[in-house]
Coordinates of C-alpha atoms in Angstrom, one line a residue:
M1 CA 0.0 0.0 0.0
K2 CA 0.9 3.6 -0.5
I3 CA 0.1 5.4 2.8
A4 CA 0.0 9.2 3.2
I5 CA 0.6 10.5 6.7
V6 CA -0.3 14.2 7.4
G7 CA 1.8 15.5 10.3
A8 CA 5.3 14.6 11.5
G9 CA 4.7 14.7 15.2
W10 CA 5.2 11.6 17.4
A11 CA 1.9 10.0 16.2
G12 CA 2.7 10.6 12.5
M13 CA 6.3 9.4 12.7
A14 CA 5.2 6.3 14.7
A15 CA 2.7 5.6 11.9
A16 CA 5.4 6.1 9.3
V17 CA 7.7 3.6 11.0
A18 CA 4.9 1.1 11.5
A19 CA 3.8 1.4 7.9
T20 CA 7.3 0.9 6.6
Q21 CA 7.8 -2.1 8.9
A22 CA 4.6 -3.6 7.5
G23 CA 6.0 -3.4 3.9
H24 CA 4.0 -0.3 2.9
T25 CA 5.4 2.9 1.3
A26 CA 5.0 5.9 3.7
A27 CA 4.9 9.5 2.6
V28 CA 4.8 12.1 5.4
F29 CA 3.5 15.6 4.7
E30 CA 4.5 18.2 7.3
A31 CA 3.6 21.9 7.0
A32 CA 6.4 23.0 9.4
R33 CA 10.1 22.8 8.5
A34 CA 10.9 20.5 11.5
V35 CA 9.5 17.2 12.8
G36 CA 8.2 16.6 16.3
G37 CA 4.9 18.5 16.4
R38 CA 4.2 19.8 20.0
A39 CA 7.2 17.8 21.3
R40 CA 10.0 19.3 19.3
A41 CA 13.4 21.1 19.7
L42 CA 13.8 24.9 19.9
Q43 CA 16.7 27.2 19.6
G44 CA 17.4 29.5 22.5
T45 CA 20.0 31.9 23.9
L46 CA 21.4 32.0 27.4
P47 CA 21.9 35.3 29.2
D48 CA 25.6 35.2 28.4
G49 CA 24.8 35.1 24.7
S50 CA 25.6 31.4 24.1
N51 CA 23.2 29.3 22.0
V52 CA 21.3 26.4 23.6
V53 CA 18.9 23.8 22.3
L54 CA 15.6 23.8 24.3
D55 CA 12.4 21.8 23.9
N56 CA 8.9 23.0 23.2
G57 CA 7.9 21.9 26.6
Q58 CA 9.8 19.7 29.1
H59 CA 8.6 16.1 28.6
I60 CA 9.4 12.9 30.4
M61 CA 8.6 9.3 29.7
I62 CA 8.1 6.3 32.0
G63 CA 9.2 2.7 31.7
A64 CA 5.6 1.7 30.9
Y65 CA 6.0 3.5 27.5
S66 CA 6.6 0.1 25.9
E67 CA 5.7 1.0 22.3
T68 CA 7.6 4.3 22.3
L69 CA 10.7 2.6 23.7
R70 CA 10.4 -0.2 21.1
L71 CA 10.1 2.2 18.2
M72 CA 13.1 4.3 19.5
R73 CA 15.2 1.2 19.4
Q74 CA 13.9 0.3 15.9
V75 CA 15.1 3.6 14.5
G76 CA 18.5 3.5 16.2
V77 CA 17.9 5.4 19.5
D78 CA 19.0 3.6 22.6
P79 CA 16.6 4.7 25.4
E80 CA 19.1 3.9 28.1
T81 CA 21.6 6.2 26.6
A82 CA 19.2 8.9 25.4
C83 CA 17.4 9.1 28.8
L84 CA 18.3 9.0 32.4
R85 CA 16.4 6.2 34.1
L86 CA 15.4 6.7 37.7
P87 CA 13.0 5.1 40.1
L88 CA 9.7 7.0 40.4
T89 CA 10.4 10.0 42.6
L90 CA 8.2 12.8 43.7
Q91 CA 10.4 14.5 46.2
F92 CA 10.5 18.2 47.2
P93 CA 13.5 20.4 47.8
D94 CA 13.4 19.7 51.5
G95 CA 13.6 15.9 50.9
S96 CA 10.0 15.1 51.8
G97 CA 7.8 13.1 49.5
L98 CA 7.7 9.7 47.8
A99 CA 10.8 7.9 46.4
L100 CA 10.5 4.3 45.2
P101 CA 13.5 2.1 45.9
R102 CA 15.1 -0.1 43.2
W103 CA 13.0 -3.2 44.1
F104 CA 10.9 -5.5 42.0
A105 CA 7.3 -4.3 41.4
P106 CA 5.0 -4.0 43.3
L107 CA 7.3 -4.2 46.3
D108 CA 8.9 -0.9 45.1
A109 CA 5.6 0.9 45.5
L110 CA 5.0 -0.6 48.9
G111 CA 8.5 0.3 50.0
G112 CA 8.2 3.9 48.7
I113 CA 4.9 4.4 50.5
L114 CA 6.2 3.0 53.8
G115 CA 9.4 5.1 53.5
A116 CA 7.8 8.3 52.3
V117 CA 9.5 11.2 54.2
G118 CA 7.2 13.7 55.9
W119 CA 4.2 11.3 55.9
S120 CA 2.6 10.1 59.1
W121 CA 1.5 6.5 59.5
T122 CA -2.1 7.8 59.0
D123 CA -1.0 9.2 55.7
K124 CA 0.6 6.0 54.6
W125 CA -2.3 3.8 55.7
S126 CA -4.8 6.0 53.9
L127 CA -2.9 5.4 50.6
L128 CA -2.3 1.7 51.2
K129 CA -6.0 1.2 52.0
A130 CA -7.1 3.1 48.9
A131 CA -4.6 1.4 46.6
A132 CA -5.8 -2.0 47.8
G133 CA -9.4 -1.0 47.1
W134 CA -8.4 0.1 43.6
Q135 CA -6.6 -3.1 42.9
L136 CA -9.5 -5.3 44.2
G137 CA -11.9 -3.3 42.0
G138 CA -9.8 -4.1 38.9
F139 CA -8.6 -0.5 38.6
A140 CA -12.1 0.6 37.4
C141 CA -14.5 3.2 38.6
A142 CA -17.8 4.8 37.5
P143 CA -17.3 6.8 34.2
G144 CA -18.3 10.1 35.8
T145 CA -15.8 9.8 38.7
S146 CA -13.2 12.5 39.1
V147 CA -9.7 11.9 40.5
A148 CA -10.7 14.1 43.5
Q149 CA -13.8 11.9 44.1
L150 CA -11.7 8.7 43.6
C151 CA -9.2 9.8 46.2
H152 CA -11.5 11.4 48.8
T153 CA -10.5 9.0 51.5
L154 CA -6.8 10.0 51.3
S155 CA -5.2 12.3 53.8
P156 CA -4.7 15.9 52.9
R157 CA -0.9 15.5 52.9
V158 CA -1.1 12.5 50.4
L159 CA -3.4 14.5 48.2
E160 CA -1.2 17.6 48.2
T161 CA 2.2 15.9 47.8
L162 CA 1.4 12.9 45.6
I163 CA -2.1 12.8 44.0
D164 CA -2.3 16.4 42.9
P165 CA 1.2 16.6 41.3
L166 CA 0.9 13.1 39.8
C167 CA -2.5 13.8 38.3
V168 CA -1.6 17.1 36.8
S169 CA 1.6 15.7 35.3
A170 CA 0.0 12.6 33.8
L171 CA -3.4 14.0 32.7
N172 CA -2.6 17.8 32.6
T173 CA -5.9 18.3 34.2
P174 CA -6.5 19.3 37.9
A175 CA -7.7 16.5 40.1
E176 CA -11.2 18.0 40.7
R177 CA -11.8 17.9 36.9
A178 CA -9.7 14.9 35.8
S179 CA -11.0 11.5 34.9
G180 CA -10.7 8.9 37.7
Q181 CA -10.8 6.0 35.2
V182 CA -7.9 7.3 33.1
F183 CA -5.9 8.0 36.3
L184 CA -6.5 4.4 37.5
T185 CA -5.3 3.1 34.1
V186 CA -2.1 5.1 34.4
L187 CA -1.5 3.8 37.9
K188 CA -2.2 0.2 36.9
D189 CA 0.1 0.2 33.9
S190 CA 3.0 2.0 35.7
L191 CA 2.9 0.6 39.2
L192 CA 1.8 -2.9 38.2
G193 CA 3.3 -3.0 34.7
G194 CA 6.3 -5.1 35.6
Q195 CA 9.9 -4.4 36.4
G196 CA 10.9 -0.8 35.6
A197 CA 7.4 0.3 34.4
S198 CA 7.1 3.1 37.0
N199 CA 10.7 4.3 36.3
L200 CA 11.1 7.9 35.1
L201 CA 13.0 8.4 31.9
L202 CA 14.3 11.9 31.7
P203 CA 15.6 12.8 28.2
R204 CA 19.3 13.6 27.9
V205 CA 18.8 14.8 24.3
D206 CA 16.4 17.2 22.7
L207 CA 12.9 15.9 21.8
A208 CA 13.5 15.9 18.1
R209 CA 16.6 13.6 18.4
L210 CA 14.8 11.4 21.0
F211 CA 12.5 9.9 18.3
P212 CA 10.9 11.9 15.5
Q213 CA 14.1 13.0 13.7
A214 CA 15.6 9.5 14.0
A215 CA 12.3 8.1 12.7
A216 CA 12.3 10.5 9.7
D217 CA 15.9 9.5 8.8
W218 CA 15.0 5.8 9.2
V219 CA 11.8 6.0 7.1
Q220 CA 13.7 7.8 4.3
A221 CA 16.5 5.3 4.4
Q222 CA 13.9 2.5 3.9
G223 CA 12.5 4.3 0.8
G224 CA 9.8 6.4 2.3
S225 CA 9.6 10.2 2.2
V226 CA 9.2 13.0 4.7
R227 CA 8.2 16.2 3.0
L228 CA 8.8 19.1 5.3
G229 CA 7.4 22.6 4.6
T230 CA 4.6 20.9 2.5
R231 CA 1.1 21.8 3.4
V232 CA -1.8 19.6 2.3
E233 CA -3.8 21.9 0.0
Q234 CA -6.0 19.3 -1.5
L235 CA -7.7 16.1 -0.2
A236 CA -10.1 14.2 -2.4
C237 CA -11.6 10.7 -2.5
T238 CA -11.7 9.1 -6.0
A239 CA -14.6 7.0 -7.4
S240 CA -12.4 3.9 -6.9
G241 CA -12.1 4.6 -3.1
R242 CA -8.6 5.8 -3.2
W243 CA -7.5 9.2 -1.8
C244 CA -5.5 11.9 -3.4
I245 CA -3.3 14.4 -1.5
N246 CA -2.2 17.4 -3.5
G247 CA -3.1 15.4 -6.7
A248 CA -1.1 12.3 -5.7
P249 CA -3.0 9.0 -5.2
F250 CA -2.8 6.9 -2.0
D251 CA -4.4 3.8 -0.7
A252 CA -5.0 5.3 2.7
V253 CA -4.5 8.6 4.5
L254 CA -3.6 8.9 8.2
W255 CA -4.3 12.3 9.6
A256 CA -1.8 12.9 12.4
T257 CA -2.1 16.6 13.2
S258 CA -3.7 18.2 16.2
S259 CA -7.5 17.7 16.7
S260 CA -8.3 21.3 16.0
N261 CA -6.2 21.3 12.8
A262 CA -7.8 18.0 11.7
A263 CA -11.3 19.3 12.4
S264 CA -10.9 22.5 10.5
A265 CA -9.2 20.9 7.6
L266 CA -11.6 18.0 7.2
M267 CA -14.6 20.3 7.5
E268 CA -13.2 22.3 4.6
Y269 CA -12.6 19.2 2.5
A270 CA -16.2 17.9 3.3
Q271 CA -17.6 20.8 1.2
A272 CA -16.5 19.2 -2.0
A273 CA -16.7 15.5 -1.0
P274 CA -19.3 13.0 -2.1
E275 CA -22.3 13.0 0.3
L276 CA -21.4 9.7 2.1
I277 CA -17.8 10.8 2.6
A278 CA -18.9 14.4 3.6
K279 CA -21.4 13.0 6.2
A280 CA -18.6 10.9 7.8
L281 CA -16.3 13.9 7.9
R282 CA -18.9 16.1 9.5
Q283 CA -19.8 13.5 12.1
W284 CA -16.2 12.9 13.1
T285 CA -15.5 16.6 13.1
A286 CA -18.5 17.3 15.4
V287 CA -17.0 15.0 18.1
A288 CA -13.5 16.4 17.7
Q289 CA -14.8 20.0 18.1
T290 CA -16.2 19.1 21.6
L291 CA -12.7 18.6 23.1
Q292 CA -11.6 21.2 25.5
F293 CA -7.9 21.9 26.0
E294 CA -5.3 22.6 28.7
A295 CA -2.2 24.6 28.4
I296 CA 1.3 23.8 29.5
A297 CA 4.0 26.4 30.2
T298 CA 7.7 25.7 30.5
V299 CA 9.8 28.4 32.0
Y300 CA 13.6 28.1 31.2
A301 CA 15.8 30.1 33.6
Y302 CA 19.5 30.3 34.3
A303 CA 22.1 31.3 36.8
P304 CA 25.8 30.3 36.7
G305 CA 26.3 27.5 39.2
A306 CA 22.6 26.8 39.7
H307 CA 22.2 23.2 40.7
L308 CA 19.4 20.9 42.1
S309 CA 19.9 18.0 44.5
Q310 CA 18.2 15.8 42.0
P311 CA 17.6 16.0 38.2
M312 CA 13.9 16.5 38.9
L313 CA 12.2 17.9 42.0
A314 CA 8.5 18.5 42.8
L315 CA 7.6 22.0 44.0
R316 CA 4.9 23.3 46.3
S317 CA 2.4 24.7 43.8
H318 CA -0.4 27.2 44.1
P319 CA -2.1 28.7 41.0
T320 CA -1.9 32.4 42.1
D321 CA 1.7 32.8 43.2
A322 CA 3.6 29.5 42.8
P323 CA 2.4 27.9 39.5
A324 CA 5.2 25.4 38.7
Q325 CA 4.7 21.8 39.8
F326 CA 8.1 20.5 38.8
V327 CA 11.6 21.7 38.1
F328 CA 14.3 19.9 36.0
D329 CA 18.1 20.5 36.2
R330 CA 19.0 20.5 32.5
G331 CA 22.7 20.5 33.5
Q332 CA 22.2 17.0 34.9
L333 CA 20.4 16.0 31.7
G334 CA 23.0 16.8 29.1
G335 CA 22.4 20.5 28.9
P336 CA 24.5 23.5 30.1
Q337 CA 25.2 23.8 33.8
G338 CA 22.9 26.3 35.5
L339 CA 19.9 25.9 33.1
L340 CA 16.6 24.9 34.8
A341 CA 13.2 24.1 33.3
F342 CA 10.1 24.8 35.4
V343 CA 6.9 23.1 34.3
V344 CA 3.4 24.6 34.8
S345 CA 0.8 22.0 33.8
A346 CA -2.8 23.1 33.3
S347 CA -1.5 26.6 33.3
A348 CA -3.9 29.5 33.0
G349 CA -1.9 32.7 33.3
E350 CA -0.3 34.9 30.7
R351 CA 3.3 34.3 29.7
E352 CA 4.9 37.4 31.4
A353 CA 3.0 36.8 34.7
L354 CA 3.8 33.1 34.7
Q355 CA 7.5 33.8 34.2
R356 CA 7.6 36.4 37.0
Q357 CA 5.8 34.1 39.4
V358 CA 8.0 31.1 38.6
L359 CA 11.2 33.1 39.2
E360 CA 9.8 34.3 42.5
Q361 CA 8.9 30.6 43.3
A362 CA 12.5 29.6 42.5
Q363 CA 13.8 32.2 44.9
V364 CA 11.5 31.2 47.7
Q365 CA 11.5 27.4 47.4
L366 CA 15.0 26.8 45.9
G367 CA 16.9 29.8 47.1
L368 CA 18.0 30.6 43.6
A369 CA 18.1 34.0 41.9
L370 CA 17.6 33.1 38.2
L371 CA 17.5 35.0 35.0
P372 CA 14.8 34.2 32.4
V373 CA 15.9 32.4 29.2
Q374 CA 12.7 31.6 27.4
T375 CA 9.1 30.8 28.4
V376 CA 7.2 28.5 26.1
V377 CA 3.4 28.4 26.4
E378 CA 1.6 25.7 24.5
K379 CA -2.1 26.8 24.8
R380 CA -3.5 23.6 23.4
A381 CA -0.9 21.3 24.8
T382 CA -3.4 18.5 25.6
F383 CA -7.1 17.8 25.7
A384 CA -8.8 18.2 29.1
C385 CA -9.0 14.6 30.4
T386 CA -12.3 14.9 32.1
P387 CA -14.7 12.1 33.4
G388 CA -16.8 10.4 30.8
L389 CA -15.1 12.2 27.9
V390 CA -16.0 11.0 24.4
R391 CA -13.0 11.2 22.2
P392 CA -13.0 11.0 18.3
A393 CA -12.7 7.5 16.8
Q394 CA -9.7 6.7 14.7
A395 CA -11.8 5.7 11.7
I396 CA -13.1 8.8 9.9
A397 CA -14.1 7.4 6.5
P398 CA -13.1 4.4 4.4
G399 CA -9.3 4.7 3.9
L400 CA -9.1 7.9 6.1
L401 CA -8.0 7.5 9.7
A402 CA -6.9 9.8 12.5
C403 CA -4.0 9.4 14.9
G404 CA -2.9 11.5 17.7
D405 CA -2.9 11.6 21.5
Y406 CA -6.5 12.8 21.5
V407 CA -8.2 9.9 19.7
A408 CA -10.3 7.3 21.5
G409 CA -8.1 5.2 23.9
P410 CA -7.4 4.4 27.5
Y411 CA -4.5 6.9 28.0
P412 CA -4.3 10.6 28.5
A413 CA -2.5 12.9 26.1
T414 CA 1.0 11.4 26.4
L415 CA 3.8 10.5 24.0
E416 CA 2.9 6.9 24.5
G417 CA -0.7 7.6 23.6
A418 CA 0.3 9.4 20.5
V419 CA 2.7 6.6 19.4
R420 CA 0.1 3.8 20.1
S421 CA -2.5 5.7 18.0
G422 CA -0.1 5.8 15.1
L423 CA 0.5 2.0 15.3
E424 CA -3.2 1.4 15.6
A425 CA -4.0 3.6 12.6
V426 CA -1.6 1.5 10.4
R427 CA -3.2 -1.7 11.7
L428 CA -6.7 -0.5 10.9
A429 CA -5.7 0.8 7.4
T430 CA -4.0 -2.5 6.6
A431 CA -7.0 -4.5 7.9
L432 CA -9.5 -2.4 6.0
A433 CA -7.5 -2.7 2.8
G434 CA -7.4 -6.5 3.2
G435 CA -11.2 -6.6 3.4
R436 CA -11.8 -4.7 0.2

């Protein structure tokens, strides 16, 4: 098959690799002049004038990202070299919080809870009791349950120092609005997913080199194409059931852009499509347009000699004056010494205000006087992962499928969710073609 993939983000490049592995010919169309989508590299400048490679948001992976790690290896990236692997740690600058030991799962989670610094035995028992209940219940809850409702029996300290930061980092949605079922799925796959599944994988290279650029190079070396700076101006379905992109015929089209881009583009194409195809496009678009979005801000700041006790620390967060939930020491992750990245998940403020508040937060909580480098605000970073959310299906019309972290699936908007959607889109396209 000849498969067109629109978008060279993580979902699109995963689809391109999977299509190539399956013996198809992949052609990737990307309007931008760089791969990676919302998880890509950026160029920045430190206060001393030296150039630095940043990311369009500080991302992490976990050991449970099995398909992402497999594809990285497939295209020649060694995850153990490209990432720093650490046991799951949610510790604060004063040393309090949860840190899992290097034990076999699930004993590592038990040991981490029992050894959590700053937690009373009442705190620990509240979490152990709730976790046992979640496991006995098959990690399932009523569809309308929020994370806050799911965790209402936990102590305030556990909620503040574990559940809230874990929820907002995994789902990018505050606990009172986040889906309890999706949160349980993340907990099950990470804490009970086998040895190393809960490990943190902190990238040592920029996000483009971590997978999408290596994937693009690999696909092209296998005979596929990655066409940067190429916007899809025309999408049409032929009488024979094939699709044409910019006049070129394909057996299937995988749309791998953001949901908002996909919705607007497909609504435009529906105007000239045959009625059956147009109806399918309008129905899919109607669901995609119901998604709400959450922003993520990353504040890069610098001071000569700035250093954290660990590569990543949790921070005491408050939306009005201390918005960052985590800080990363880029100097310990392959970057220049003194460069820190502060992450504000589910951010709601303006860029200048967020930057000022984060620098003040760094002074208060870390004792560091930092200079701003660059603040990246991705206003539509992820969909709001709310209870009972209906997400768009992957199948749009015969031979036309969507992939991206927002399509129907068990996971929140993560790199692994995006990658898996790309793999599933290729599987569906292949199966549908075989049934023609």
